[in-house]
mmCIF file of C-alpha atoms in Angstrom:
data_model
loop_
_atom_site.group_PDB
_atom_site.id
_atom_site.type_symbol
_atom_site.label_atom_id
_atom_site.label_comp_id
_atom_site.label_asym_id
_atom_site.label_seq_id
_atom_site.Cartn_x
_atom_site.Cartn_y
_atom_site.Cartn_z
ATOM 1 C CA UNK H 27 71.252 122.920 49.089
ATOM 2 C CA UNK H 28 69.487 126.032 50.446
ATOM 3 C CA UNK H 29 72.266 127.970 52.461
ATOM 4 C CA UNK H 30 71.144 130.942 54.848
ATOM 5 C CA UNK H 31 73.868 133.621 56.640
ATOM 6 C CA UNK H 32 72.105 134.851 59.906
ATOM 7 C CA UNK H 33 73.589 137.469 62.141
ATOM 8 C CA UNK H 34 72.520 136.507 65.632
ATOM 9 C CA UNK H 35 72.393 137.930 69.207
ATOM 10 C CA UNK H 36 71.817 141.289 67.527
ATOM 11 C CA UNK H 37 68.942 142.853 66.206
ATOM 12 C CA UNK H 38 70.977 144.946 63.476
ATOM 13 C CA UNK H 39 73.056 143.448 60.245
ATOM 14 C CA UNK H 40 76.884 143.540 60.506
ATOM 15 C CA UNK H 41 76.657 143.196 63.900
ATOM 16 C CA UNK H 42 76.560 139.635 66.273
ATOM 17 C CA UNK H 43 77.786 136.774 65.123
ATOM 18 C CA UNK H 44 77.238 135.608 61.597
ATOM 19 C CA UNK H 45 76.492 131.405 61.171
ATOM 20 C CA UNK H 46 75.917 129.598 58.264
ATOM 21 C CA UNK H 47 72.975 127.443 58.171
ATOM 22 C CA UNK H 48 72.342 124.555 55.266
ATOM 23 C CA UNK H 49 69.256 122.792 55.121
ATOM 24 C CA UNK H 50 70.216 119.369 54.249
ATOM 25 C CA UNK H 51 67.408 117.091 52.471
ATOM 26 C CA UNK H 52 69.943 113.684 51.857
ATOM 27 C CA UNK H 53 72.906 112.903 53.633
ATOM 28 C CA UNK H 54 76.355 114.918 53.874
ATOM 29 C CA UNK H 55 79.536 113.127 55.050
ATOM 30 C CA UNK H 56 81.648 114.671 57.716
ATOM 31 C CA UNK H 57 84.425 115.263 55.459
ATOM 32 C CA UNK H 58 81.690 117.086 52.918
ATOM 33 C CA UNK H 59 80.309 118.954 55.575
ATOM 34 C CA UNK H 60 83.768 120.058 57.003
ATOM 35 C CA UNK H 61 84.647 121.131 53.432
ATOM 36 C CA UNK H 62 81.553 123.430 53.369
ATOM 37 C CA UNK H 63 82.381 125.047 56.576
ATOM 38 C CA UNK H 64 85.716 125.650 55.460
ATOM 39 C CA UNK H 65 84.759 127.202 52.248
ATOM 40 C CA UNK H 66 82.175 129.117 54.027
ATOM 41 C CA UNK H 67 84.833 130.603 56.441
ATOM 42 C CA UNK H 68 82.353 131.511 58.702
ATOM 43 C CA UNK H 69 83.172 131.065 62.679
ATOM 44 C CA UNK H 70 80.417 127.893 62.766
ATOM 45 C CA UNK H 71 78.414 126.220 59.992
ATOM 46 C CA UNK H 72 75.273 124.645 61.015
ATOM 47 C CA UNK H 73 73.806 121.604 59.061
ATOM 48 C CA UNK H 74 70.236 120.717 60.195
ATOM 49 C CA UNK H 75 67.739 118.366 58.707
ATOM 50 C CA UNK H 76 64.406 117.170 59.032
ATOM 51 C CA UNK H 77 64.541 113.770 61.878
ATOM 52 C CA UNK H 78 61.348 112.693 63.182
ATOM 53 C CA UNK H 79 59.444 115.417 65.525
ATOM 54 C CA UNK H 80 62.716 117.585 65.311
ATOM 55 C CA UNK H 81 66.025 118.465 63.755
ATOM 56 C CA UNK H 82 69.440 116.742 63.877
ATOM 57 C CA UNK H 83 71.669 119.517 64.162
ATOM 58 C CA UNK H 84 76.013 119.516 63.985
ATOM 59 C CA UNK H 85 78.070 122.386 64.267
ATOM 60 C CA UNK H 86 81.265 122.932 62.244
ATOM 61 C CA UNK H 87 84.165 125.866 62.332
ATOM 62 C CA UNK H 88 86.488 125.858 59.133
ATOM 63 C CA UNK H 89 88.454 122.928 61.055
ATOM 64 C CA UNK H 90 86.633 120.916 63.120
ATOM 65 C CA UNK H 91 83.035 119.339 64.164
ATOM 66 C CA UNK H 92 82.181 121.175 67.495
ATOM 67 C CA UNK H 93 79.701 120.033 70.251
ATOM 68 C CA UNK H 94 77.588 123.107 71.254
ATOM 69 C CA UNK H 95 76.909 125.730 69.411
ATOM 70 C CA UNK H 96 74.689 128.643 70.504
ATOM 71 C CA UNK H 97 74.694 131.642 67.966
ATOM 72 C CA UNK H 98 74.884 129.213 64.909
ATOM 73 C CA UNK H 99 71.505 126.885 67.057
ATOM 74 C CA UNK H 100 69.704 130.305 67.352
ATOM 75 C CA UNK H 101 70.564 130.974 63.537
ATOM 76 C CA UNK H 102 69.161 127.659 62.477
ATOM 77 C CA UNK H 103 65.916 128.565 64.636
ATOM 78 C CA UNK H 104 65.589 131.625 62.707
ATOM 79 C CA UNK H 105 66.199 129.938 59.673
ATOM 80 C CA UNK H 106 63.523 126.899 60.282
ATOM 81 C CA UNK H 107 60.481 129.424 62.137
ATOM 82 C CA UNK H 108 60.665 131.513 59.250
ATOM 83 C CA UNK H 109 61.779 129.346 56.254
ATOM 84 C CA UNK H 110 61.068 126.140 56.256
ATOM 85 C CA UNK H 111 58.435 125.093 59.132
ATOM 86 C CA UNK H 112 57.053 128.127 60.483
ATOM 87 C CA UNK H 113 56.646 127.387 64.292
ATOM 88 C CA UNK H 114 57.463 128.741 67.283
ATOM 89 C CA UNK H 115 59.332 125.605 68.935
ATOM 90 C CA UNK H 116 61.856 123.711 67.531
ATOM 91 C CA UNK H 117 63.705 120.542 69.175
ATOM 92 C CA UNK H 118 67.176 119.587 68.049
ATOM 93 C CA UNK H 119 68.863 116.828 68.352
ATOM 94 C CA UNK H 120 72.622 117.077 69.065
ATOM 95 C CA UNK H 121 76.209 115.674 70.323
ATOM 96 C CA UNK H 122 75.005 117.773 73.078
ATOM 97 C CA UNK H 123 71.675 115.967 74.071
ATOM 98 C CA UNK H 124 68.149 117.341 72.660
ATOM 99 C CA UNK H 125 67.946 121.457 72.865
ATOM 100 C CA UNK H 126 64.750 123.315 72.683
ATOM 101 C CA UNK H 127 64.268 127.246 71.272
ATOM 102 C CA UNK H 128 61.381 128.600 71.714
ATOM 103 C CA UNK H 129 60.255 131.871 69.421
ATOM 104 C CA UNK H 130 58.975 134.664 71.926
ATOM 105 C CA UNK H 131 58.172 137.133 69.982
ATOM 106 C CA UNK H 132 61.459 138.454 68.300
ATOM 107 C CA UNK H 133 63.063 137.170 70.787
ATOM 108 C CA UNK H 134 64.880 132.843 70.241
ATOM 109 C CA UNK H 135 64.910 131.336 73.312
ATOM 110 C CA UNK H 136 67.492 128.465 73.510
ATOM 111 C CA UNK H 137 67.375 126.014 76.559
ATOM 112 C CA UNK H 138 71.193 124.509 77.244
ATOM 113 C CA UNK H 139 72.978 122.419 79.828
ATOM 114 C CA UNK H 140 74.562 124.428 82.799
ATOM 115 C CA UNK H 141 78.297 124.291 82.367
ATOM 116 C CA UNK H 142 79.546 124.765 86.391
ATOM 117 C CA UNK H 143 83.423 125.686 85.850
ATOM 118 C CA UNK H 144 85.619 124.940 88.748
ATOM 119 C CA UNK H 145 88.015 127.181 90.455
ATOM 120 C CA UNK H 146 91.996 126.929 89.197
ATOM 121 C CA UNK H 147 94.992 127.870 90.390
ATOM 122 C CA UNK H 148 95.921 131.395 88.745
ATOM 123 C CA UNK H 149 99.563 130.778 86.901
ATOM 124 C CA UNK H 150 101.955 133.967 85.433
ATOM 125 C CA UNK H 151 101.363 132.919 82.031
ATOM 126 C CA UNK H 152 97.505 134.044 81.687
ATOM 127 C CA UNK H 153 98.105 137.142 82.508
ATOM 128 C CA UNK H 154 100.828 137.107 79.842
ATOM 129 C CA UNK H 155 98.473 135.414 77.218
ATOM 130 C CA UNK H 156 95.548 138.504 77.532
ATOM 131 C CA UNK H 157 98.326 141.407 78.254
ATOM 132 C CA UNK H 158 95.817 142.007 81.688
ATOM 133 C CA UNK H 159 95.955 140.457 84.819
ATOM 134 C CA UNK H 160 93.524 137.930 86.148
ATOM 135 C CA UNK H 161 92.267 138.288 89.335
ATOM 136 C CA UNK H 162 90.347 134.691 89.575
ATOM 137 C CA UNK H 163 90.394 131.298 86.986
ATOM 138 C CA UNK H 164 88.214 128.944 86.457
ATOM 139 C CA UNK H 165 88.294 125.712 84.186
ATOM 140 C CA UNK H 166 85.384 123.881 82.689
ATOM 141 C CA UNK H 167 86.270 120.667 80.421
ATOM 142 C CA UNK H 168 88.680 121.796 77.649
ATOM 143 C CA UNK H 169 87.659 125.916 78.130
ATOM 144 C CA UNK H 170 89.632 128.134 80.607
ATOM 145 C CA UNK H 171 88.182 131.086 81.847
ATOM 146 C CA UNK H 172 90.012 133.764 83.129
ATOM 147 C CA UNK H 173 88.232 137.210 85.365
ATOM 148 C CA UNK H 174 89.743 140.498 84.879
ATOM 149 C CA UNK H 175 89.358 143.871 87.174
ATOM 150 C CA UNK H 176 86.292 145.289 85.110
ATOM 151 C CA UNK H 177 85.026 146.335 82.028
ATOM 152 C CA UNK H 178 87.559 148.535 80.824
ATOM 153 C CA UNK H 179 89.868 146.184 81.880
ATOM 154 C CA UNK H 180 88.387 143.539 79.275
ATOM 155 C CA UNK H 181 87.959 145.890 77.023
ATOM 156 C CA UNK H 182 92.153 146.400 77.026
ATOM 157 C CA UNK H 183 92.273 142.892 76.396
ATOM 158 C CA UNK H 184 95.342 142.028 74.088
ATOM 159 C CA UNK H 185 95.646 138.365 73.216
ATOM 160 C CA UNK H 186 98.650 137.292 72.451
ATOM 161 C CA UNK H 187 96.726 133.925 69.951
ATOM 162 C CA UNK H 188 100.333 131.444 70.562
ATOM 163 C CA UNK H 189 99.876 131.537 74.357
ATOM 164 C CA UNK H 190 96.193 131.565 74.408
ATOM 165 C CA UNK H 191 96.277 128.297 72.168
ATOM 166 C CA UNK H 192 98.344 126.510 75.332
ATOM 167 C CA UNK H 193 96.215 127.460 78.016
ATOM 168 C CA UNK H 194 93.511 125.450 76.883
ATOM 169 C CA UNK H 195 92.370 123.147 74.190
ATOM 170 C CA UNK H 196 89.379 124.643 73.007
ATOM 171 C CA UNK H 197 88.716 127.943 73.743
ATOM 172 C CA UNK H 198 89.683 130.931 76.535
ATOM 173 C CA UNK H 199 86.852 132.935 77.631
ATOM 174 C CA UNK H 200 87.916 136.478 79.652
ATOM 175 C CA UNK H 201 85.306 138.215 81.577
ATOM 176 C CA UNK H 202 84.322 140.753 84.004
ATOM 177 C CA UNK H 203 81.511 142.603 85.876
ATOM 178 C CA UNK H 204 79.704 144.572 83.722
ATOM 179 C CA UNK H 205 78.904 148.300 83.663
ATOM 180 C CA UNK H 206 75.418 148.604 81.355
ATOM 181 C CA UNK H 207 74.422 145.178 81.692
ATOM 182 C CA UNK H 208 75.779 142.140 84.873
ATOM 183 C CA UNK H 209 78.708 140.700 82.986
ATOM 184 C CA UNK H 210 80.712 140.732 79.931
ATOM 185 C CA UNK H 211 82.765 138.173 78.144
ATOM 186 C CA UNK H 212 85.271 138.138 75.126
ATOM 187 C CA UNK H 213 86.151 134.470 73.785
ATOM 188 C CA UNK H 214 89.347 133.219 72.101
ATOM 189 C CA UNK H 215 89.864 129.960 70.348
ATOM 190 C CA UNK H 216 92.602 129.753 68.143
ATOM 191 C CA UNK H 217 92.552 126.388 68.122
ATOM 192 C CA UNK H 218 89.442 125.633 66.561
ATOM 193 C CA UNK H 219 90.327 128.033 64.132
ATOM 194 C CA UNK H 220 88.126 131.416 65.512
ATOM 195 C CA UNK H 221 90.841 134.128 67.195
ATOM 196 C CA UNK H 222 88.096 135.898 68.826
ATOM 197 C CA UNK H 223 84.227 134.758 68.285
ATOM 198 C CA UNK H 224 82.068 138.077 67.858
ATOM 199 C CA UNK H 225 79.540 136.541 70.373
ATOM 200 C CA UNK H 226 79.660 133.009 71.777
ATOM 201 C CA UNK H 227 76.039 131.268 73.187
ATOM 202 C CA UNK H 228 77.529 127.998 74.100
ATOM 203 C CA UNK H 229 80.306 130.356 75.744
ATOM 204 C CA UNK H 230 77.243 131.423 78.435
ATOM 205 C CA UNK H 231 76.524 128.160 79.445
ATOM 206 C CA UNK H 232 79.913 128.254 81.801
ATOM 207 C CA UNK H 233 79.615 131.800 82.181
ATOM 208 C CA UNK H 234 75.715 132.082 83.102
ATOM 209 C CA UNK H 235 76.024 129.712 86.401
ATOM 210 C CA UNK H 236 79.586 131.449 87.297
ATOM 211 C CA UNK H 237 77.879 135.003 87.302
ATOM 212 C CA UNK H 238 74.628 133.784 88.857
ATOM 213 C CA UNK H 239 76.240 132.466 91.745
ATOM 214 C CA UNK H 240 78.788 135.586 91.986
ATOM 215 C CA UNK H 241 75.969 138.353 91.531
ATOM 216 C CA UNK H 242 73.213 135.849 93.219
ATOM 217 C CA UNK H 243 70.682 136.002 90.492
ATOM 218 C CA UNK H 244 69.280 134.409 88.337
ATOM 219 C CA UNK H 245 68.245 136.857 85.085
ATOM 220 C CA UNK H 246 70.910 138.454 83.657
ATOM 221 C CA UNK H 247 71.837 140.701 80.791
ATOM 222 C CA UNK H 248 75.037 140.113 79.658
ATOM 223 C CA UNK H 249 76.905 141.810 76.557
ATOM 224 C CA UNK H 250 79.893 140.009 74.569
ATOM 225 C CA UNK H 251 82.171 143.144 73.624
ATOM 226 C CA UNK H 252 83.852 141.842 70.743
ATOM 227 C CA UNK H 253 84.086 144.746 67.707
ATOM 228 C CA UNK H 254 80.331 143.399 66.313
ATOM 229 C CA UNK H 255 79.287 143.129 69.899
ATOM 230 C CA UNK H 256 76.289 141.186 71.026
ATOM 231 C CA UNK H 257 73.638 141.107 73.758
ATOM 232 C CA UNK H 258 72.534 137.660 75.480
ATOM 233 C CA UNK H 259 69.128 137.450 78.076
ATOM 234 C CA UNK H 260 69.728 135.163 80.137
ATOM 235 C CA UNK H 261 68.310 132.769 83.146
ATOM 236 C CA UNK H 262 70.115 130.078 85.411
ATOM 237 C CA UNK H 263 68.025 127.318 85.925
ATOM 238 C CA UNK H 264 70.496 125.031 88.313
ATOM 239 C CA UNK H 265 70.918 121.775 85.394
ATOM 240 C CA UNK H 266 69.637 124.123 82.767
ATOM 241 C CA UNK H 267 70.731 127.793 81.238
ATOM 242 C CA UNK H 268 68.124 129.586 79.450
ATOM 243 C CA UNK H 269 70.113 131.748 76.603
ATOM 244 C CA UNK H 270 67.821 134.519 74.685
ATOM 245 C CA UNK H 271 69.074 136.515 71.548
ATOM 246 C CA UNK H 272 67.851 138.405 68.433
ATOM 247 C CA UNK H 273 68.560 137.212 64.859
ATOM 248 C CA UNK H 274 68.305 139.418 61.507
ATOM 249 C CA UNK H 275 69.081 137.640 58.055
ATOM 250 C CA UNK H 276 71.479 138.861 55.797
ATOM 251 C CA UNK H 277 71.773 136.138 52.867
ATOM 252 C CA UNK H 278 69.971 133.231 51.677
ATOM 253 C CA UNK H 279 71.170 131.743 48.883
ATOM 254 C CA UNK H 280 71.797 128.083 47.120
ATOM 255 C CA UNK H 281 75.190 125.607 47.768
ATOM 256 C CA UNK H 282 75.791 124.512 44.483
ATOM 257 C CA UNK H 283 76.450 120.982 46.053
ATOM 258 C CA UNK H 284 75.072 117.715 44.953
ATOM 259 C CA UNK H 285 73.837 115.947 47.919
ATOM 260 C CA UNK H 286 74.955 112.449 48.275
ATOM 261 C CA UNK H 287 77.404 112.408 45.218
ATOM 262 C CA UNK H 288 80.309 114.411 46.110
ATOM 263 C CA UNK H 289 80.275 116.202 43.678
ATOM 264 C CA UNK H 290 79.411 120.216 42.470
ATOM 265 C CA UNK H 291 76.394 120.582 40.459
#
């Protein structure tokens, strides 16, 4: 099985996020495909084959199937425009409805759902879980995300993982205003096995309509300051976010995994 490593939302290797990408001609189960995210270690794996105009695409961590995905969707778009299809737009079908990317130059476009998080009720123990204190909250489905003073601020950021893990099932996203660019974002989710995410796409479709409406526009730069760092372009659409990134490879390779049998080559 043709495996691929692509570091994405930068334009630079060892920087951005790296996702695993398999191209999978056959069929995987969901405990095989689990077991190859796991053994690639990487924060998502993405497993994408060939389904009638398009691509079904799922997203896995090294312990569980996830529903949206950005960095490892832009990966796979880098993987299929310049390995396996070469075209500029590329439909995937997902748990999280169909999503389009678009190739603009060296630029992947990626169009999500908007993500609209509510406004909660700031408690003592979020403060305690980032070691900074949080000046608004806001919850969207299973994420919780928490606003800090500024950039610095975020930047000061020390999670403390066994509190984060309560505060919210899937994942805690801390941001702030941003200095060089409109906002900026670090993302924890300990328990879906990723501490802190480098940079997080899916992350910016809850963060994207929370900073349009704060900032009141509706293109914006935003950079995710974990220590590879990563920048996002991106556009509010009301329904729809509109998440742009750069993607370099850094490994393509074979999985020396029989399709279909369970078994190693």
């Amino acid at each position: 099985m043709k495996y691929y490593i692509v570091d994405a939302f930068t334009d630079k290797l060892f920087a951005g996020n790296p996702a695993g990408v398999c191209v999978v001609e056959g069929a995987l189960t969901e405990e095989q495909m689990q077991n190859i995210a796991k053994e690639n270690n990487l924060s998502e794996t993405a497993f994408v084959s060939r389904s009638g105009d398009g691509y079904d695409l799922r997203w896995f961590t090294p312990v569980k199937e996830v529903n949206l995905c950005g960095h490892a969707t832009l990966g796979t778009a880098f993987v299929i425009s310049n390995f396996v299809d070469d075209i500029c737009e590329m439909r995937f079908y997902t748990k999280s409805g169909v999503l389009t990317v678009c190739k603009e130059g060296d630029l992947f476009v990626m169009d999500f759902p908007s993500q609209s998080p509510k406004r909660t009720k700031i408690h003592a123990t979020m403060s305690e879980a980032i070691g900074k204190t949080v000046i608004e909250a806001f919850v969207y489905s299973d994420t919780l995300v928490l606003v800090v003073e500024n950039e610095a601020c975020l930047q000061g950021v020390n999670p403390d993982f066994g509190l984060i893990a309560q505060l919210a099932p899937h994942a805690v996203i801390v941001t702030a205003k941003g200095e060089s660019c409109d906002f900026v974002s670090r993302f924890f989710a300990p328990n879906v096995g990723v501490d802190e995410d480098p940079v997080t796409g899916s992350a910016h479709s809850i963060l994207i309509p929370l900073w349009a409406d704060k900032l009141g526009k509706t293109k914006l730069t935003a950079r995710q300051i974990s220590k590879r760092g990563g920048i996002l372009f991106c556009e509010n659409h009301g329904e729809r976010v509109k998440i742009a990134g750069q993607a370099v490879l850094y490994l393509k390779g074979e999985i020396n995994y029989q399709v279909g049998s369970g078994k190693n080559v």
